[in-house]
Short mmCIF file of C-alpha atoms and ligand atoms in Angstrom, two decimals:
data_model
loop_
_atom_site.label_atom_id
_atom_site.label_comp_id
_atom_site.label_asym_id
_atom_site.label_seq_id
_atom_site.Cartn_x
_atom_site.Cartn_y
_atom_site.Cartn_z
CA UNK A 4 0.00 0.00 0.00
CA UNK A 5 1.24 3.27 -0.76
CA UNK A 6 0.71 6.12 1.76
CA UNK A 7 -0.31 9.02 0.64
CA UNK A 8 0.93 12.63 2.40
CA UNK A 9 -1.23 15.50 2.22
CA UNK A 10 -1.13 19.08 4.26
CA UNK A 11 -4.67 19.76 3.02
CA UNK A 12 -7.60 18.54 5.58
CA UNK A 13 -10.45 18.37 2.97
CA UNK A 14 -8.00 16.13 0.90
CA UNK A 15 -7.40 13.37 3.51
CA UNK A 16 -11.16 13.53 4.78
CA UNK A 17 -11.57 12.31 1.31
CA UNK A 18 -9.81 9.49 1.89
CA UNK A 19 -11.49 8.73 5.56
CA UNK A 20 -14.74 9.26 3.51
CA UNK A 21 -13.67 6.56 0.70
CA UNK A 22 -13.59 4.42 3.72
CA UNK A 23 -9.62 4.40 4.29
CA UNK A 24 -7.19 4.95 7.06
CA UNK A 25 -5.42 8.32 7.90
CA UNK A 26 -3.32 9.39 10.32
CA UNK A 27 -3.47 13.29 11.70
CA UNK A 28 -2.06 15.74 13.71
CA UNK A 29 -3.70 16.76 17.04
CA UNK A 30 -2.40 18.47 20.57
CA UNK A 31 -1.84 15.60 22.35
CA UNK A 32 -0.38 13.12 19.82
CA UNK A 33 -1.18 11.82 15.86
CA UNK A 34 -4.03 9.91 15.47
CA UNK A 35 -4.68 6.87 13.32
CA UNK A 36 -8.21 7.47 11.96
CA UNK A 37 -11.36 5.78 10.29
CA UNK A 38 -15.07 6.23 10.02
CA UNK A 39 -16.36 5.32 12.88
CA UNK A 40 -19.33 3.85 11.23
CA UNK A 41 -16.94 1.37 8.76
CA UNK A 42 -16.01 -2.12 10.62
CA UNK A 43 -13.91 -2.19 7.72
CA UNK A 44 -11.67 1.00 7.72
CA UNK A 45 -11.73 0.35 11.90
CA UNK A 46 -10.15 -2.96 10.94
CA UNK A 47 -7.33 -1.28 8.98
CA UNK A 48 -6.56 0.44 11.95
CA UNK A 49 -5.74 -2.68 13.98
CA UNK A 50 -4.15 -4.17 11.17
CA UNK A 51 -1.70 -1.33 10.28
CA UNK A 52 -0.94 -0.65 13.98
CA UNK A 53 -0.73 -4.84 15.24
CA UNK A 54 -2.93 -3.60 17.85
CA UNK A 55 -5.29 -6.45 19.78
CA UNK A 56 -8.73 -6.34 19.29
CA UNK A 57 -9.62 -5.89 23.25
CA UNK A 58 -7.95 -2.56 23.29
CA UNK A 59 -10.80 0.35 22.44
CA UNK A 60 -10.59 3.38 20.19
CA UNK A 61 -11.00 6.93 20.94
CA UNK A 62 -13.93 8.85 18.97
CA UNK A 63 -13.15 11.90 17.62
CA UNK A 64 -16.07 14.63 17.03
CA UNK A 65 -15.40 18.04 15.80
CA UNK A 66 -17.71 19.72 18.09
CA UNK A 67 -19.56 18.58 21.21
CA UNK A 68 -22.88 19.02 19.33
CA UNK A 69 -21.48 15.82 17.37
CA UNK A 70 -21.59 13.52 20.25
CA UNK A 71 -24.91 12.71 19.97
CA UNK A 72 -24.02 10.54 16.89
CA UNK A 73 -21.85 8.03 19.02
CA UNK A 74 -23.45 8.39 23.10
CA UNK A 75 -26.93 7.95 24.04
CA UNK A 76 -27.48 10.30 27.74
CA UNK A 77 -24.84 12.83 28.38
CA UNK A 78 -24.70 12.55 32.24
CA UNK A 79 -24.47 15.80 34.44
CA UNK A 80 -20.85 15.31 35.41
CA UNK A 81 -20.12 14.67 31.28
CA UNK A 82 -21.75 18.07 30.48
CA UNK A 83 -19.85 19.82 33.19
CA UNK A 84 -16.51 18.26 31.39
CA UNK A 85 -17.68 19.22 28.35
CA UNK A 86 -18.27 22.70 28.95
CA UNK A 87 -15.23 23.00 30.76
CA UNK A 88 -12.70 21.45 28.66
CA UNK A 89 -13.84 20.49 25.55
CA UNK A 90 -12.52 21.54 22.36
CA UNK A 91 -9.38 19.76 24.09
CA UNK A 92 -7.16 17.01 25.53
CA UNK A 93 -9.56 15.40 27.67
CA UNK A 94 -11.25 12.05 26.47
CA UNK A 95 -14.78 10.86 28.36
CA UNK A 96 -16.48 7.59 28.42
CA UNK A 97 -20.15 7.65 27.98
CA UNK A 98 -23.06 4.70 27.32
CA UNK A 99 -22.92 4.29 23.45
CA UNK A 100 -25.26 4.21 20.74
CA UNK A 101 -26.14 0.89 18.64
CA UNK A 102 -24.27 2.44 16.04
CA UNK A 103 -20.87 1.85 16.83
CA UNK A 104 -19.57 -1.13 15.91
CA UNK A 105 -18.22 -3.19 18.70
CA UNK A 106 -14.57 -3.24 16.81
CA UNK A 107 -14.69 0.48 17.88
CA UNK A 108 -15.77 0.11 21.53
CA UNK A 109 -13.80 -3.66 21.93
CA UNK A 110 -17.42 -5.40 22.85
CA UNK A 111 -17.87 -2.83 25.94
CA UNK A 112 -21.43 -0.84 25.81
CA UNK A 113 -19.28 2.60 26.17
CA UNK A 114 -17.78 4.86 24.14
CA UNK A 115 -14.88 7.37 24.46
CA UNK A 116 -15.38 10.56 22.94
CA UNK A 117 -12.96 13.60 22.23
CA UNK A 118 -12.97 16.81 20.40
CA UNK A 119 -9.47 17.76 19.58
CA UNK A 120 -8.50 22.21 19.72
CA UNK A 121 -5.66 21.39 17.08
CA UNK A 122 -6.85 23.50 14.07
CA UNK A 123 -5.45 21.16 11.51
CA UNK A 124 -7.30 18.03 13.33
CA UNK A 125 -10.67 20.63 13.97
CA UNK A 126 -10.77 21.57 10.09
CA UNK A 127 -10.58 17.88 8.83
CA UNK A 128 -12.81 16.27 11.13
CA UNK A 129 -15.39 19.24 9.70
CA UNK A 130 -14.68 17.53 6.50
CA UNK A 131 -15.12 13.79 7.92
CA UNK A 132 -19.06 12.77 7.42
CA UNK A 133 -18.96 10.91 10.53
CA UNK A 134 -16.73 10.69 13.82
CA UNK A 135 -13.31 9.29 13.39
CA UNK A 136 -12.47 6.29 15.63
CA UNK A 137 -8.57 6.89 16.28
CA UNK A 138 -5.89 5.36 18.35
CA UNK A 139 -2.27 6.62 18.26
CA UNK A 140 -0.75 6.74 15.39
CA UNK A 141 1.78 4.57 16.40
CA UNK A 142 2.67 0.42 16.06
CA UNK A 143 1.50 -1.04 19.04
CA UNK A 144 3.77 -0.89 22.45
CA UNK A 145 5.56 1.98 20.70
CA UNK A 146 5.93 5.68 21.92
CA UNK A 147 3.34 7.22 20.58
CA UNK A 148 3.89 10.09 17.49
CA UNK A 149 4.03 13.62 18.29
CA UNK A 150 5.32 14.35 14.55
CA UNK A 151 4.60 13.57 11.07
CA UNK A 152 7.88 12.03 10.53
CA UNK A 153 7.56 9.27 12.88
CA UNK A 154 4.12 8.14 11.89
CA UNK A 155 5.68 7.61 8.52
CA UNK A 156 8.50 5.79 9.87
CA UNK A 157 6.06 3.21 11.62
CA UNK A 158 3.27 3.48 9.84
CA UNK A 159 4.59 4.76 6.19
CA UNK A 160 3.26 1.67 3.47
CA UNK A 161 0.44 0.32 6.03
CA UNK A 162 -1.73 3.29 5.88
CA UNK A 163 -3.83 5.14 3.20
CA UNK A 164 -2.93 9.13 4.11
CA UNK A 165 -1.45 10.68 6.61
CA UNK A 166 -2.16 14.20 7.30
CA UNK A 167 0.67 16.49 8.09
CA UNK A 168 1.02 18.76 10.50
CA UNK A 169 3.21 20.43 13.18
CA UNK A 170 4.67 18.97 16.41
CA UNK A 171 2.19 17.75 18.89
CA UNK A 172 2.30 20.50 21.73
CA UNK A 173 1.12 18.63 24.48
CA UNK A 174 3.00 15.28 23.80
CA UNK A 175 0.96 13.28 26.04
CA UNK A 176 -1.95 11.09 25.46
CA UNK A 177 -5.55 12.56 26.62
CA UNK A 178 -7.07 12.94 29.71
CA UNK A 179 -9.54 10.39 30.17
CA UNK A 180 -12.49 10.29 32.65
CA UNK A 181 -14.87 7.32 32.61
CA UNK A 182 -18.67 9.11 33.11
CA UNK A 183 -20.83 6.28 32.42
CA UNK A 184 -20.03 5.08 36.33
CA UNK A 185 -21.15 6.93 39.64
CA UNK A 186 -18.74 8.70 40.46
CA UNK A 187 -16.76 9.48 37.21
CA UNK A 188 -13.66 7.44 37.41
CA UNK A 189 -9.94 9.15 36.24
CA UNK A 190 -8.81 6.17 33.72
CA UNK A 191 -5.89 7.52 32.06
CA UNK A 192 -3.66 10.68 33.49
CA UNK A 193 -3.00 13.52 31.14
CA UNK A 194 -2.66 17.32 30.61
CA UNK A 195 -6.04 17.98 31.83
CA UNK A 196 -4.94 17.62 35.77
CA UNK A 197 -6.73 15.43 38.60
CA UNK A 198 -6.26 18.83 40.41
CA UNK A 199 -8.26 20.88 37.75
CA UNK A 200 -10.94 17.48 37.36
CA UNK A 201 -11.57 17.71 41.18
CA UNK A 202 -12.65 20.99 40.79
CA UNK A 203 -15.91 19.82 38.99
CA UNK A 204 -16.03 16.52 39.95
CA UNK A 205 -15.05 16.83 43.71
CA UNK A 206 -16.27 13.18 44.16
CA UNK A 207 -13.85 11.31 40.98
CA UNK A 208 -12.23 8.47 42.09
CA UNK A 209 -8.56 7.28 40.50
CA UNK A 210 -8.60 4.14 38.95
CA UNK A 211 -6.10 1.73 39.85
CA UNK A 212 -4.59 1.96 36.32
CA UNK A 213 -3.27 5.36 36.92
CA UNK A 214 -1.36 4.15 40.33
CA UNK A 215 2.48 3.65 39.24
CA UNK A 216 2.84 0.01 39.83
CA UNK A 217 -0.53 -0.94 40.39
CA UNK A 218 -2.30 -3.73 38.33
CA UNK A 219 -4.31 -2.46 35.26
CA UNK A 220 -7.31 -1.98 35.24
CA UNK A 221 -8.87 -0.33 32.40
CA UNK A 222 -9.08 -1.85 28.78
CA UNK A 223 -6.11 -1.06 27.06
CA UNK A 224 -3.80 -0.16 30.28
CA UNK A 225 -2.86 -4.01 30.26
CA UNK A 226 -0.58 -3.76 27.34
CA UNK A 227 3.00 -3.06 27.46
CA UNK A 228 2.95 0.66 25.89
CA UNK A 229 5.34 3.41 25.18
CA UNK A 230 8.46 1.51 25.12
CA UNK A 231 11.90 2.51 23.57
CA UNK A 232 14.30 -0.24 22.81
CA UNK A 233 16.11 0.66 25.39
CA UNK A 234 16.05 0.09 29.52
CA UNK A 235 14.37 2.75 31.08
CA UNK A 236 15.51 3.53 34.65
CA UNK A 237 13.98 5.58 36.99
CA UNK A 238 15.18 8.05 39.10
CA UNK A 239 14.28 10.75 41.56
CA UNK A 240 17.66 12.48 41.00
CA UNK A 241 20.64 12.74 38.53
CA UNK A 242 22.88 9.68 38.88
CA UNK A 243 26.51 10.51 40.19
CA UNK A 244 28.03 8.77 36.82
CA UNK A 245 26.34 6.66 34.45
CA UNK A 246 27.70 2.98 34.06
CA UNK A 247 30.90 2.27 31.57
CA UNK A 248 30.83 0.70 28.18
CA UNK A 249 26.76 1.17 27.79
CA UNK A 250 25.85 4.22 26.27
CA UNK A 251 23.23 6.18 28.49
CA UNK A 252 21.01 9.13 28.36
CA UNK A 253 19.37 11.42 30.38
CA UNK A 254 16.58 12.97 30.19
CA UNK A 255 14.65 15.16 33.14
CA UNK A 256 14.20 18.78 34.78
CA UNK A 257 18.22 18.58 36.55
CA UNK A 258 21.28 19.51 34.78
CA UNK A 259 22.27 16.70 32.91
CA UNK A 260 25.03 14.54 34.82
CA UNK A 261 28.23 13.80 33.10
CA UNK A 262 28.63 11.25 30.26
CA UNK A 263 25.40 11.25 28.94
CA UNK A 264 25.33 10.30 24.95
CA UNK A 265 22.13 11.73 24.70
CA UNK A 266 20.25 13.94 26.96
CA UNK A 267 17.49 16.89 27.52
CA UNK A 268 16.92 19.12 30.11
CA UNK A 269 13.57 20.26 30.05
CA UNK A 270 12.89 23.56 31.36
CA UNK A 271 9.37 23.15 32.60
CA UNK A 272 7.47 19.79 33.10
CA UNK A 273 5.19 20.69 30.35
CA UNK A 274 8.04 20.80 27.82
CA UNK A 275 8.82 17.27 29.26
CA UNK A 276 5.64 16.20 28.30
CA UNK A 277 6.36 17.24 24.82
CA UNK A 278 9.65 15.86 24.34
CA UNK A 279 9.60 12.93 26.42
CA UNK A 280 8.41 10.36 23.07
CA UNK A 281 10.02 12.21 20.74
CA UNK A 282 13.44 12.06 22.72
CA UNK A 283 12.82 8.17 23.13
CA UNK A 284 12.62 7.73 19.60
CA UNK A 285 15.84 9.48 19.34
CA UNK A 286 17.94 7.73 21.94
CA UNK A 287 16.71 3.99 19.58
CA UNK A 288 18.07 5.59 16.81
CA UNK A 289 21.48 6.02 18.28
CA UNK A 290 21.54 2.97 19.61
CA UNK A 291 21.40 4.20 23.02
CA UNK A 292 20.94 0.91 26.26
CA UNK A 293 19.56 3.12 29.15
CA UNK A 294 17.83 6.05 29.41
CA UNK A 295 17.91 7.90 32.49
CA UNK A 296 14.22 9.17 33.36
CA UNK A 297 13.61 11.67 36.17
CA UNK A 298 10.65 11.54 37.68
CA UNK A 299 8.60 15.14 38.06
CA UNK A 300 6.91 16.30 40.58
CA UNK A 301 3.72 14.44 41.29
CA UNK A 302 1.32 17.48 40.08
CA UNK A 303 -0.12 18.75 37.59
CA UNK A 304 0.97 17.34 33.38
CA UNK A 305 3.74 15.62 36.06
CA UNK A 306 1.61 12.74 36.94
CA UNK A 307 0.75 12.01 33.53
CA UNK A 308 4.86 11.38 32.61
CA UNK A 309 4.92 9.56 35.56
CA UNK A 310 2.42 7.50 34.33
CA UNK A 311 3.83 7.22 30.87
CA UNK A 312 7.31 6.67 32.58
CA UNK A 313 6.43 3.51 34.85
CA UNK A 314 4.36 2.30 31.96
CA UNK A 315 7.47 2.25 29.62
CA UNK A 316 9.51 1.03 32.35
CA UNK A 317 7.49 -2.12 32.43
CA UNK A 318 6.13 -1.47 35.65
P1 AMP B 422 -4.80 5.23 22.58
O1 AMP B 422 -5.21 6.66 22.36
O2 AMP B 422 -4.02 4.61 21.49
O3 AMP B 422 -4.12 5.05 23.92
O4 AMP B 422 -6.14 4.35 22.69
C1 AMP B 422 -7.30 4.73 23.31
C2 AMP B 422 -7.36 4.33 24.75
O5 AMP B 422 -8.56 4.91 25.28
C3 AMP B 422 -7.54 2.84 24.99
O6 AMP B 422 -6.31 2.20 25.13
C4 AMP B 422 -8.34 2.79 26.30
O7 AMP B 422 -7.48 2.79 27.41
C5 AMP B 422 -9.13 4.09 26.28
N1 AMP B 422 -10.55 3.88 25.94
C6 AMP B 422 -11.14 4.06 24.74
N2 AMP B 422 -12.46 3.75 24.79
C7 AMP B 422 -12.72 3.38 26.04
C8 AMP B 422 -13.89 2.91 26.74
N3 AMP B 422 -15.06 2.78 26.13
N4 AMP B 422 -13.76 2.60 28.04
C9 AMP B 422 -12.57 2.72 28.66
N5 AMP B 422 -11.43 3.14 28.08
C10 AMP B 422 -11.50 3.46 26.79
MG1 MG B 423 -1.74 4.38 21.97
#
């Protein structure tokens, strides 16, 4: 298959439309698209990415007025979200419609629904006829994409289009809070914060699946997930030295310690966020063995690269 690459939005909605796959840009990271109404085009998807068929997609609307095409009852503590943080990176999980096809929901009688602020993702999902069912664009187990570039590298010949656009500025999955359960329950950490959640929704519990170390819990959380080829250690501060013969890298808010191959201070923890998968992708193309991780501060976008961190460290 070849993939085509397109900056125009109407242009690569015509390919969703045609029933194929296409990857595009949004704030948190590239998508991996289809109509959400095609079991087809949904299959592509899992194909192109070797993702497992128990792992759910995230539906993408252009404007909360479209939600009522994939969710039956939008909940009080949905519509509060909703008005609060929607267009953005926040996903929620509502009681479907019939009309999704189980590939898109993996069997369960919910639905996650987003509406991205990225321009370029806004304009072509105005083109898309229906809602786009997307994961990351990304094989599975893989850092997700937060640029063009590496889509094509692990998706380039398995997908239809792929939609350019700039880096990802958030660099972090979404945000997502489950509302079809009383209370709403926090199933993935992002750069919407528990602290700014709890403000609404004073009564959210954390599922388990968001506790470093703790067993999944939530579909998708079982699967090994944005892993370099390389160890990932963790630490709370710089290392003295890093070990001999094995190149290392660092990567964290500290000044970098000595004899690093590779490494990034980040000024703030949301430029961590934005780096962090890019910067992993990196260090496995220079063949780096460890990369140092620092662990942030445990507020704010900080406990969502936690998160990402123990997950990739196989925790
Ligand atoms: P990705 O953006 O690639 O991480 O994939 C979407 C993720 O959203 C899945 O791995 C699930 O963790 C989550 N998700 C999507 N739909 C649902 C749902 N109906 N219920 C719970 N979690 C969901
Ligand atoms: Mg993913």
């Amino acid at each position: 298959m070849q993939t085509f690459v397109t900056d125009s939005p109407e242009e690569a909605a015509g390919y969703l439309n045609r029933g194929e796959t296409v990857a595009f840009p949004t704030e948190t990271v590239y998508g991996l698209g289809a109509d959400v109404f095609n079991p087809d085009s949904i299959a592509g998807i899992f194909t192109a990415k070797g993702r497992p068929s128990d792992n759910p997609l995230i539906v993408h609307v252009q404007n909360p007025e479209r939600i009522s095409e994939v969710a039956g009852e939008i909940n009080g503590a949905a519509r509060l979200l909703i008005e609060k943080f929607f267009p953005g990176p926040l996903t929620i999980v509502l009681k479907k419609n019939r009309s999704v096809p189980d590939i898109v929901s993996a069997g369960l009688p919910t639905v996650g629904v987003r509406c991205p602020s990225h321009p370029v993702a806004s304009a072509f999902l105005g083109f898309c006829n229906h809602p786009v069912a997307a994961p990351s664009a990304n094989v599975s187990g893989r850092p997700s994409s937060t640029d063009w570039k590496t889509v094509y590298h692990d998706l380039g010949g398995k997908i239809d289009c792929l939609l350019r656009g700039e880096q990802s500025t958030i660099g972090l999955e979404s945000t997502i809070v489950d509302c079809s359960v009383n209370p709403p329950l926090l199933l993935r950490s992002g750069a919407v914060s528990i602290e700014s959640l709890r403000e609404l929704l004073p009564e959210m519990k954390i599922a388990t699946s968001c506790m470093p170390g703790e067993a999944p819990k939530s579909p998708g959380m079982k699967y090994r997930h944005y892993s370099p080829e390389a160890l990932i250690v963790l630490v709370e501060s710089p290392p003295p030295s890093f070990p001999e013969g094995e190149p290392s890298a660092w990567i964290g808010l500290s000044a970098t310690p000595e004899g690093a191959v590779q490494a990034l201070r980040c000024k703030s923890p949301e430029e961590y966020a934005r780096v962090l998968f890019g910067f992993f992708r990196t260090c496995d193309a220079h063949g780096i063995r460890r990369i140092y991780c620092e662990l942030p501060p445990e507020e704010g976008i900080g406990r969502a690269i936690r998160d990402r961190l123990f997950k990739a460290a196989g925790d």
